[in-house]
Coordinates of C-alpha atoms in Angstrom, one line a residue:
M1 CA 0.0 0.0 0.0
P2 CA 1.3 3.5 -0.9
L3 CA 2.0 5.8 2.0
A4 CA -0.8 8.4 2.4
I5 CA 0.0 12.0 3.3
E6 CA -2.6 13.6 5.6
F7 CA -2.5 17.2 6.9
S8 CA -4.2 19.8 9.0
V9 CA -3.5 23.5 9.4
L10 CA -3.6 23.8 13.2
G11 CA -3.9 27.6 12.9
S12 CA -2.7 30.3 10.6
S13 CA -2.5 34.1 11.0
S14 CA -0.1 36.8 12.3
G15 CA -0.8 35.4 15.7
G16 CA 0.6 32.0 15.0
N17 CA 1.2 29.4 12.3
C18 CA 1.5 25.6 12.5
T19 CA 0.6 22.8 10.2
A20 CA 0.7 19.0 10.9
V21 CA 1.7 16.6 8.1
R22 CA 1.3 12.9 8.8
C23 CA 2.5 9.9 6.9
G24 CA 3.3 6.3 7.8
G25 CA 2.8 6.9 11.5
S26 CA 5.1 9.9 11.7
V27 CA 4.1 13.5 12.1
I28 CA 6.1 16.6 10.9
L29 CA 5.1 20.1 12.0
V30 CA 5.7 22.9 9.6
D31 CA 6.3 25.9 11.9
A32 CA 5.4 26.1 15.6
G33 CA 4.1 29.6 16.0
F34 CA 1.8 28.8 19.0
T35 CA 2.9 27.9 22.6
A36 CA 3.9 24.2 23.0
K37 CA 0.9 23.7 25.2
E38 CA -1.4 25.2 22.5
I39 CA 0.1 23.1 19.8
A40 CA -0.2 19.9 21.9
G41 CA -3.9 20.8 22.5
R42 CA -4.7 21.4 18.9
L43 CA -2.9 18.2 17.9
S44 CA -5.0 16.3 20.4
G45 CA -8.1 17.8 19.0
I46 CA -7.4 16.1 15.6
G47 CA -6.4 12.8 17.2
I48 CA -2.6 13.2 17.2
G49 CA -0.4 12.8 20.3
I50 CA 2.6 15.0 20.8
D51 CA 4.7 11.9 21.0
E52 CA 4.0 11.2 17.4
V53 CA 5.8 14.3 16.2
S54 CA 9.2 13.5 14.8
G55 CA 10.3 16.9 13.7
V56 CA 9.6 20.6 13.2
L57 CA 10.4 22.4 10.0
L58 CA 10.8 26.2 10.3
T59 CA 10.1 28.4 7.3
H60 CA 11.7 31.5 8.9
D61 CA 12.5 33.2 12.2
H62 CA 9.5 35.4 12.9
I63 CA 7.8 34.8 16.2
D64 CA 4.4 33.7 14.7
H65 CA 6.3 30.8 13.2
V66 CA 8.8 29.8 16.0
R67 CA 7.1 30.7 19.3
G68 CA 6.7 27.1 20.6
A69 CA 9.5 25.3 18.7
G70 CA 12.2 25.5 21.4
V71 CA 10.0 24.3 24.2
L72 CA 8.7 21.4 22.0
S73 CA 12.3 20.4 21.3
R74 CA 13.4 20.5 24.9
R75 CA 10.3 19.0 26.4
H76 CA 9.8 16.2 23.9
G77 CA 13.2 15.7 22.3
I78 CA 11.9 16.9 18.9
P79 CA 14.6 18.0 16.4
I80 CA 14.1 21.4 14.6
H81 CA 15.0 21.6 11.0
A82 CA 15.9 25.1 9.8
A83 CA 18.3 27.2 7.8
R84 CA 21.4 28.3 9.7
Q85 CA 20.3 32.0 9.3
T86 CA 16.9 31.1 10.8
F87 CA 18.5 29.5 13.9
C88 CA 20.8 32.6 14.3
A89 CA 18.0 35.1 14.0
A90 CA 15.6 33.2 16.3
E91 CA 18.3 32.2 18.9
R92 CA 16.6 34.1 21.7
A93 CA 13.1 32.8 20.9
L94 CA 14.3 29.2 20.5
G95 CA 16.8 28.8 23.3
C96 CA 18.6 25.5 23.6
C97 CA 17.1 23.0 21.2
E98 CA 18.0 20.0 19.0
K99 CA 19.1 21.5 15.7
S100 CA 19.2 20.1 12.2
Y101 CA 20.5 22.5 9.5
F102 CA 19.5 22.6 5.9
E103 CA 20.3 24.9 3.0
C104 CA 17.4 26.8 1.6
G105 CA 16.9 25.5 -1.9
G106 CA 18.2 22.1 -1.1
E107 CA 16.6 18.7 -0.2
F108 CA 16.9 16.4 2.9
E109 CA 15.2 13.4 4.4
A110 CA 12.9 13.6 7.4
W111 CA 11.5 10.1 7.4
P112 CA 9.2 9.2 5.7
F113 CA 9.4 12.4 3.7
N114 CA 11.8 13.7 1.2
V115 CA 11.7 17.5 1.9
R116 CA 12.4 19.9 -0.9
T117 CA 12.9 23.5 0.2
F118 CA 12.6 26.6 -2.0
P119 CA 13.5 30.2 -1.2
L120 CA 10.8 32.8 -0.8
P121 CA 11.0 36.7 -0.7
H122 CA 10.1 38.0 2.8
D123 CA 11.7 40.4 5.3
A124 CA 13.3 37.6 7.3
A125 CA 16.9 36.4 7.7
S126 CA 16.1 33.4 5.5
H127 CA 12.8 32.1 4.3
C128 CA 11.6 29.1 2.4
G129 CA 8.6 27.0 1.4
F130 CA 8.4 23.2 1.7
R131 CA 7.4 20.4 -0.6
L132 CA 7.0 17.1 1.3
E133 CA 7.0 14.0 -0.8
A134 CA 6.3 10.4 0.1
Q135 CA 6.4 7.8 -2.7
K136 CA 4.3 9.5 -5.4
T137 CA 2.3 11.9 -3.2
S138 CA 3.3 15.5 -2.6
F139 CA 2.2 18.3 -0.3
G140 CA 3.4 21.9 -0.7
L141 CA 3.3 24.8 1.7
A142 CA 4.3 28.5 1.2
T143 CA 3.3 31.5 3.2
D144 CA 4.7 35.0 4.0
I145 CA 5.5 35.6 0.3
G146 CA 6.4 39.1 -0.9
Y147 CA 5.7 38.2 -4.5
A148 CA 5.5 35.2 -6.8
T149 CA 8.9 33.9 -8.0
P150 CA 9.9 31.1 -10.4
A151 CA 11.1 29.2 -7.3
L152 CA 7.7 29.4 -5.7
I153 CA 6.0 28.2 -8.9
E154 CA 8.4 25.3 -9.4
G155 CA 8.2 24.4 -5.7
L156 CA 4.4 24.0 -5.7
R157 CA 3.8 22.9 -9.3
D158 CA 1.8 19.6 -9.6
C159 CA 1.4 19.0 -5.8
D160 CA -1.5 16.9 -4.7
S161 CA -2.4 19.4 -2.0
I162 CA -1.2 22.9 -1.4
V163 CA -1.3 25.4 1.6
L164 CA -0.8 28.8 0.1
E165 CA -0.8 32.3 1.6
S166 CA -3.8 34.5 0.8
N167 CA -3.1 37.3 3.2
Y168 CA -5.0 40.4 2.3
D169 CA -7.6 42.1 0.1
F170 CA -6.0 45.0 -1.7
D171 CA -9.0 47.4 -1.1
M172 CA -9.4 46.5 2.5
L173 CA -5.7 47.1 3.1
E174 CA -5.7 50.3 1.1
N175 CA -8.7 51.8 2.9
G176 CA -8.0 50.3 6.3
P177 CA -6.6 51.9 9.5
Y178 CA -3.0 50.7 9.2
P179 CA -0.3 53.4 8.9
Y180 CA 1.2 53.9 5.5
F181 CA 4.5 52.3 6.4
L182 CA 2.8 49.1 7.4
K183 CA 0.6 49.0 4.3
K184 CA 3.7 49.5 2.2
R185 CA 5.4 46.6 4.1
I186 CA 2.5 44.2 3.7
A187 CA 2.1 44.9 0.0
G188 CA 5.8 45.2 -0.7
E189 CA 8.4 42.7 -1.9
G190 CA 9.2 41.6 1.6
G191 CA 5.6 41.3 2.7
H192 CA 2.7 39.1 1.9
L193 CA 0.7 37.6 -1.0
S194 CA -2.8 39.1 -1.7
N195 CA -5.9 37.2 -2.6
R196 CA -5.5 38.0 -6.2
E197 CA -1.9 37.1 -6.3
C198 CA -2.7 33.8 -4.7
G199 CA -5.2 33.0 -7.4
E200 CA -2.6 33.9 -10.1
V201 CA -0.1 31.5 -8.5
L202 CA -2.7 28.7 -8.5
N203 CA -3.3 29.1 -12.2
E204 CA 0.3 28.3 -12.7
V205 CA 0.8 25.4 -10.3
V206 CA -2.3 23.2 -10.0
C207 CA -2.8 20.2 -12.3
K208 CA -5.2 17.3 -12.6
R209 CA -3.7 15.5 -9.6
T210 CA -4.3 18.6 -7.3
N211 CA -7.3 17.9 -5.1
R212 CA -7.2 20.5 -2.5
V213 CA -5.9 24.0 -1.7
V214 CA -6.0 25.6 1.8
L215 CA -5.7 29.4 1.9
A216 CA -3.5 30.4 4.8
H217 CA -2.2 33.4 6.8
L218 CA -5.4 35.4 6.2
S219 CA -5.2 38.8 7.8
Q220 CA -7.8 39.4 10.5
N221 CA -7.9 43.1 9.7
N222 CA -7.5 43.2 5.9
N223 CA -9.3 40.0 4.8
T224 CA -12.2 37.7 5.4
E225 CA -12.5 34.0 4.7
P226 CA -15.5 34.5 2.3
L227 CA -13.7 37.3 0.4
A228 CA -10.5 35.3 0.1
R229 CA -12.3 32.2 -1.2
A230 CA -14.4 34.3 -3.6
T231 CA -11.4 36.3 -5.0
V232 CA -9.1 33.3 -5.3
S233 CA -11.9 31.3 -7.0
S234 CA -12.6 34.1 -9.4
V235 CA -8.9 34.7 -10.4
A236 CA -8.2 30.9 -10.6
H237 CA -11.5 30.2 -12.4
R238 CA -9.7 28.6 -15.4
A239 CA -7.8 26.2 -13.2
L240 CA -10.9 25.4 -11.1
C241 CA -13.0 24.6 -14.2
E242 CA -10.2 22.5 -15.7
F243 CA -9.1 20.5 -12.6
G244 CA -12.0 20.8 -10.1
F245 CA -9.9 21.1 -6.9
K246 CA -11.5 22.2 -3.6
I247 CA -10.6 25.5 -1.9
H248 CA -10.6 25.8 1.9
A249 CA -9.5 28.6 4.3
A250 CA -7.5 28.1 7.5
N251 CA -8.3 30.3 10.5
P252 CA -6.4 31.4 13.6
F253 CA -8.5 29.7 16.2
E254 CA -9.0 26.0 15.3
P255 CA -7.5 23.4 13.1
T256 CA -8.9 22.5 9.7
P257 CA -10.2 19.0 9.3
V258 CA -7.6 16.4 8.5
F259 CA -7.3 16.3 4.8
R260 CA -5.8 13.6 2.6
A261 CA -3.3 14.8 0.1

C-alpha cells in the first residue's frame, strides 16, 4: 500500500502558524508559532499525540512561526530543521534545542518524507517554502510571500495538496486603518501575498492531480474567509474549471479537518 499523506493546518494568522503533516505513523510540524501547550492541545483535537511528532520544519525566524518550537524540542526531544540563518535570527526565541540544519533551496530526508525547500521573498533572515514527498504523493506549503517567483511556482507545481498564503484584500488594506509604512510593508516585496496574487499562482501550479488548496495566513484586519475564497476562486477560475480542486481557508482559532493529500 502506498503511504498516504494527511495534513491539518492547526492555525494560521499573524498570531501563530502551525501545520501538521502525517504519513506512515510519523508527524512533521511545519512551523510552531503557538505555545507548545497550545500546539499539543490542537494536535490532540485532531487525534494526534505530541509523542507522534518526529520533527519541526521552520520556514523562517518570525515569532508567529517559531514561538513554541524551542519548548517542543526541549520537552519532547523533537529535532528542529531550519536554515542556519533562521537559527541565528531566532536564537533568543528558540533557546537551547536540537538543531538540524538545511540549505534553503536544497533537499533532505525527514522520514518518511523527502523534503524539498525553495527560497521565498520575505523580510526575514532566511525564508523558504516546503514540498514534502512520500512515494508518489506531494504536499506543498508556502506563506509569507512578498511576490511570486519562479522558485515558488516550481516548488508548488503539480502538488496533490497545497497550503498557500492569501493574506490580504487590496482594497481592505488600502482603505483600512493601518499606517502607510505598514501598508507598504505588507504589499511590498518583503511582505505578503494578496488574494488576487494567490489565485494567479494557483493558475500556474495546479494540475489534474491537485485535489485541495488551503488558503493560509489570512489577515484578521485586511481580509475575510469568504472574500479570500471568492477572490481566489474568481482569479483561478480557469484552473478550477479544468481541474476541479477544492478550496478551503485556514483560520487562527482552530484546526482545519484532517485532509488527505
